[in-house]
């Protein structure tokens, strides 16, 4: 089967940098996505890695290494509004182009 | 431009009943996926509809069924409800093809008593 593992909780202070890791056991996927979900809200797309390496989108960056079955989301210049749950998800297993398999999520708490 | 909408927002049912949840995709999107999210967990893929057909299915029993209409909107039906079906049901829309982004609706919170 397919599985993704993330730390359950991460705590950081405003202005700091935090890295949320994601390790996976799967094969044949198209890419690794990251989603943010505030309490009571819908998941929103943050970043996507189809190829190995770093993708940068403003304060957020995401990294993928297929050889290590590993990826991470890097959040810089943390703000209070970044307090949320963050999910990694592999895309496109078993030929399903838009099928996402999510990890259990990492709850990020940003403190002043 | 309206995003993904879902109805109802909240729903309370009793064991054994049946429920229908509805989703309207983002304008221009042709693919609808349904996910179940238990409290404190990540969304779990139920199934995906494209061109009015179920294209992919996750590890969910046949009690879970769906439909996509010609205007791309979709319904999720769950029969013979169990207590364990209590969850947030999310609909996500996208375009078939290489774009990775899925747009999620706010979800329907289903409580089974």
Coordinates of C-alpha atoms in Angstrom, one line a residue:
Chain A
X1 CA 0.0 0.0 0.0
X2 CA 0.9 3.6 0.1
X3 CA 1.6 5.6 3.2
X4 CA 3.0 9.0 4.2
X5 CA 4.4 10.0 7.5
X6 CA 4.6 13.5 9.0
X7 CA 5.3 14.7 12.5
X8 CA 2.0 15.3 14.3
X9 CA 2.9 18.7 15.8
X10 CA 5.5 21.4 15.4
X11 CA 5.9 24.6 17.4
X12 CA 7.7 27.7 16.4
X13 CA 7.9 31.5 17.1
X14 CA 6.9 34.4 14.9
X15 CA 9.6 35.3 12.4
X16 CA 11.3 31.9 12.6
X17 CA 11.8 29.2 9.9
X18 CA 10.2 25.8 10.3
X19 CA 10.6 22.6 8.2
X20 CA 7.9 20.0 8.0
X21 CA 9.1 16.6 6.8
X22 CA 7.2 14.0 4.9
X23 CA 8.5 10.5 4.2
X24 CA 6.5 8.1 2.0
X25 CA 6.2 4.5 0.9
X26 CA 4.8 4.4 -2.5
X27 CA 5.8 4.1 -6.2
X28 CA 4.8 5.4 -9.5
X29 CA 3.4 8.7 -8.3
X30 CA 3.4 11.9 -10.3
X31 CA 4.4 14.3 -7.6
X32 CA 4.2 15.5 -4.0
X33 CA 1.8 18.2 -3.0
X34 CA 1.4 20.3 0.1
X35 CA -1.9 21.6 1.5
X36 CA -2.7 24.0 4.3
X37 CA -5.9 23.7 6.4
X38 CA -7.0 26.1 9.0
X39 CA -9.3 24.8 11.7
X40 CA -12.8 24.6 10.3
X41 CA -11.6 25.4 6.8
X42 CA -10.9 23.7 3.5
X43 CA -7.5 22.5 2.5
X44 CA -5.8 25.0 0.2
X45 CA -3.0 24.2 -2.2
X46 CA 0.5 25.5 -1.3
X47 CA 3.1 23.8 -3.5
X48 CA 3.9 20.9 -5.7
X49 CA 7.1 19.0 -6.7
X50 CA 6.9 16.9 -9.9
X51 CA 10.7 16.6 -10.0
X52 CA 13.4 16.3 -7.4
X53 CA 14.6 19.6 -6.0
X54 CA 13.4 22.8 -4.5
X55 CA 10.3 24.8 -5.5
X56 CA 9.9 28.3 -4.1
X57 CA 6.6 30.2 -3.8
X58 CA 7.0 33.3 -1.7
X59 CA 7.6 32.4 2.0
X60 CA 7.0 28.8 1.3
X61 CA 9.4 26.3 -0.4
X62 CA 9.0 22.6 -0.9
X63 CA 11.6 19.9 -1.7
X64 CA 11.4 16.4 -3.0
X65 CA 14.0 13.6 -3.2
X66 CA 12.5 10.5 -4.9
X67 CA 15.7 8.5 -4.2
X68 CA 15.2 9.1 -0.5
X69 CA 11.4 8.9 -0.5
X70 CA 11.4 12.2 1.3
X71 CA 10.1 15.7 1.0
X72 CA 9.7 18.7 3.1
X73 CA 7.8 22.0 3.3
X74 CA 9.8 25.0 4.5
X75 CA 8.0 28.0 5.9
X76 CA 10.0 31.2 6.4
X77 CA 9.3 34.4 8.3
X78 CA 6.5 32.7 10.2
X79 CA 3.4 34.7 10.9
X80 CA 0.6 34.0 13.4
X81 CA -1.7 33.2 10.5
X82 CA 0.5 30.3 9.5
X83 CA -0.9 28.4 12.5
X84 CA -2.7 25.6 10.7
X85 CA -2.4 21.9 9.7
X86 CA -0.2 21.0 6.8
X87 CA -0.6 17.9 4.7
X88 CA 1.7 16.3 2.3
X89 CA 0.0 14.2 -0.4
X90 CA 1.2 12.1 -3.3
X91 CA -0.6 12.6 -6.6
X92 CA -1.7 10.3 -9.3
X93 CA -1.3 6.8 -7.9
X94 CA -2.5 3.9 -10.0
X95 CA -3.1 6.1 -13.0
X96 CA -5.4 8.4 -11.2
X97 CA -4.2 11.7 -12.4
X98 CA -5.9 13.8 -9.8
X99 CA -6.1 11.3 -7.0
X100 CA -4.4 12.5 -3.8
X101 CA -3.2 10.3 -0.9
X102 CA -2.7 12.4 2.1
X103 CA -0.6 12.1 5.2
X104 CA -2.2 12.5 8.6
X105 CA -1.0 16.1 8.8
X106 CA 1.3 18.3 10.9
X107 CA -0.3 20.8 13.2
X108 CA 1.9 24.0 13.3
X109 CA 1.5 26.3 16.2
X110 CA 3.2 29.7 15.8
X111 CA 3.7 31.7 19.1
X112 CA 4.6 35.4 19.5
Chain B
X1 CA -15.8 33.5 -9.9
X2 CA -17.4 31.1 -7.4
X3 CA -15.2 28.5 -5.9
X4 CA -16.2 25.0 -4.9
X5 CA -19.5 24.9 -3.0
X6 CA -21.0 22.2 -1.0
X7 CA -24.3 21.6 0.7
X8 CA -25.5 21.1 3.3
X9 CA -22.9 22.6 5.7
X10 CA -23.9 20.3 8.6
X11 CA -26.0 17.2 8.8
X12 CA -27.1 14.9 11.6
X13 CA -28.4 11.4 10.8
X14 CA -29.0 8.2 12.8
X15 CA -27.5 4.8 12.1
X16 CA -29.0 3.0 9.2
X17 CA -30.2 6.1 7.4
X18 CA -29.1 7.3 4.0
X19 CA -27.6 10.7 3.1
X20 CA -26.9 12.7 0.0
X21 CA -24.2 15.4 -0.1
X22 CA -23.9 17.8 -3.0
X23 CA -21.0 19.6 -4.7
X24 CA -20.6 22.3 -7.4
X25 CA -17.1 22.5 -8.8
X26 CA -15.2 25.6 -9.5
X27 CA -16.2 27.2 -12.8
X28 CA -14.5 25.5 -15.7
X29 CA -13.5 22.4 -13.8
X30 CA -14.5 19.0 -15.1
X31 CA -13.3 16.6 -12.5
X32 CA -14.8 16.1 -9.0
X33 CA -13.2 14.1 -6.2
X34 CA -14.7 13.2 -2.8
X35 CA -12.7 12.8 0.4
X36 CA -13.6 11.8 3.9
X37 CA -11.7 13.5 6.7
X38 CA -12.0 12.2 10.3
X39 CA -11.1 14.5 13.1
X40 CA -7.4 15.0 13.4
X41 CA -6.7 13.0 10.2
X42 CA -5.8 13.7 6.7
X43 CA -8.5 13.5 3.9
X44 CA -9.1 10.0 2.6
X45 CA -9.9 9.6 -1.1
X46 CA -13.3 8.1 -1.7
X47 CA -13.7 8.4 -5.5
X48 CA -13.3 10.6 -8.5
X49 CA -15.8 11.5 -11.3
X50 CA -15.0 12.7 -14.8
X51 CA -17.3 12.8 -17.8
X52 CA -20.1 11.5 -15.5
X53 CA -18.3 8.3 -14.7
X54 CA -16.4 7.0 -11.7
X55 CA -12.8 6.9 -12.7
X56 CA -10.9 6.0 -9.5
X57 CA -12.1 4.6 -6.2
X58 CA -10.4 4.5 -2.8
X59 CA -10.8 1.8 -0.2
X60 CA -14.5 2.5 0.7
X61 CA -17.4 0.0 0.7
X62 CA -20.2 0.0 -1.9
X63 CA -22.4 1.9 0.6
X64 CA -20.6 4.9 -0.7
X65 CA -21.7 5.8 -4.2
X66 CA -21.8 8.9 -6.3
X67 CA -22.9 10.6 -9.4
X68 CA -21.8 13.4 -11.7
X69 CA -24.2 15.5 -13.7
X70 CA -23.7 17.0 -17.2
X71 CA -23.0 20.4 -15.6
X72 CA -20.1 18.7 -13.7
X73 CA -21.8 19.0 -10.3
X74 CA -21.7 15.9 -8.2
X75 CA -23.5 14.0 -5.4
X76 CA -22.1 11.6 -2.8
X77 CA -24.6 9.1 -1.4
X78 CA -23.9 7.0 1.7
X79 CA -26.4 4.2 2.6
X80 CA -26.9 2.3 5.8
X81 CA -25.0 4.9 7.9
X82 CA -22.6 3.8 10.6
X83 CA -21.3 5.7 13.6
X84 CA -17.9 5.6 11.9
X85 CA -19.2 7.5 8.9
X86 CA -19.2 10.7 11.1
X87 CA -16.6 12.9 9.4
X88 CA -16.1 16.0 7.3
X89 CA -16.8 15.2 3.7
X90 CA -14.8 17.3 1.3
X91 CA -15.3 17.8 -2.4
X92 CA -12.4 18.9 -4.6
X93 CA -12.6 20.0 -8.2
X94 CA -9.8 20.1 -10.8
X95 CA -9.1 19.9 -14.5
X96 CA -8.1 16.6 -16.0
X97 CA -4.5 16.9 -17.0
X98 CA -1.1 17.7 -15.6
X99 CA -2.1 20.7 -13.3
X100 CA -1.6 19.5 -9.8
X101 CA -3.9 21.8 -7.9
X102 CA -7.2 20.7 -6.5
X103 CA -9.6 23.2 -5.2
X104 CA -11.5 22.1 -2.1
X105 CA -14.9 23.1 -0.9
X106 CA -15.7 23.9 2.7
X107 CA -17.0 20.5 3.4
X108 CA -20.1 18.9 4.9
X109 CA -19.9 17.9 8.5
X110 CA -21.8 14.7 8.9
X111 CA -22.7 13.4 12.4
X112 CA -24.2 9.9 12.8
X113 CA -25.9 9.2 16.1

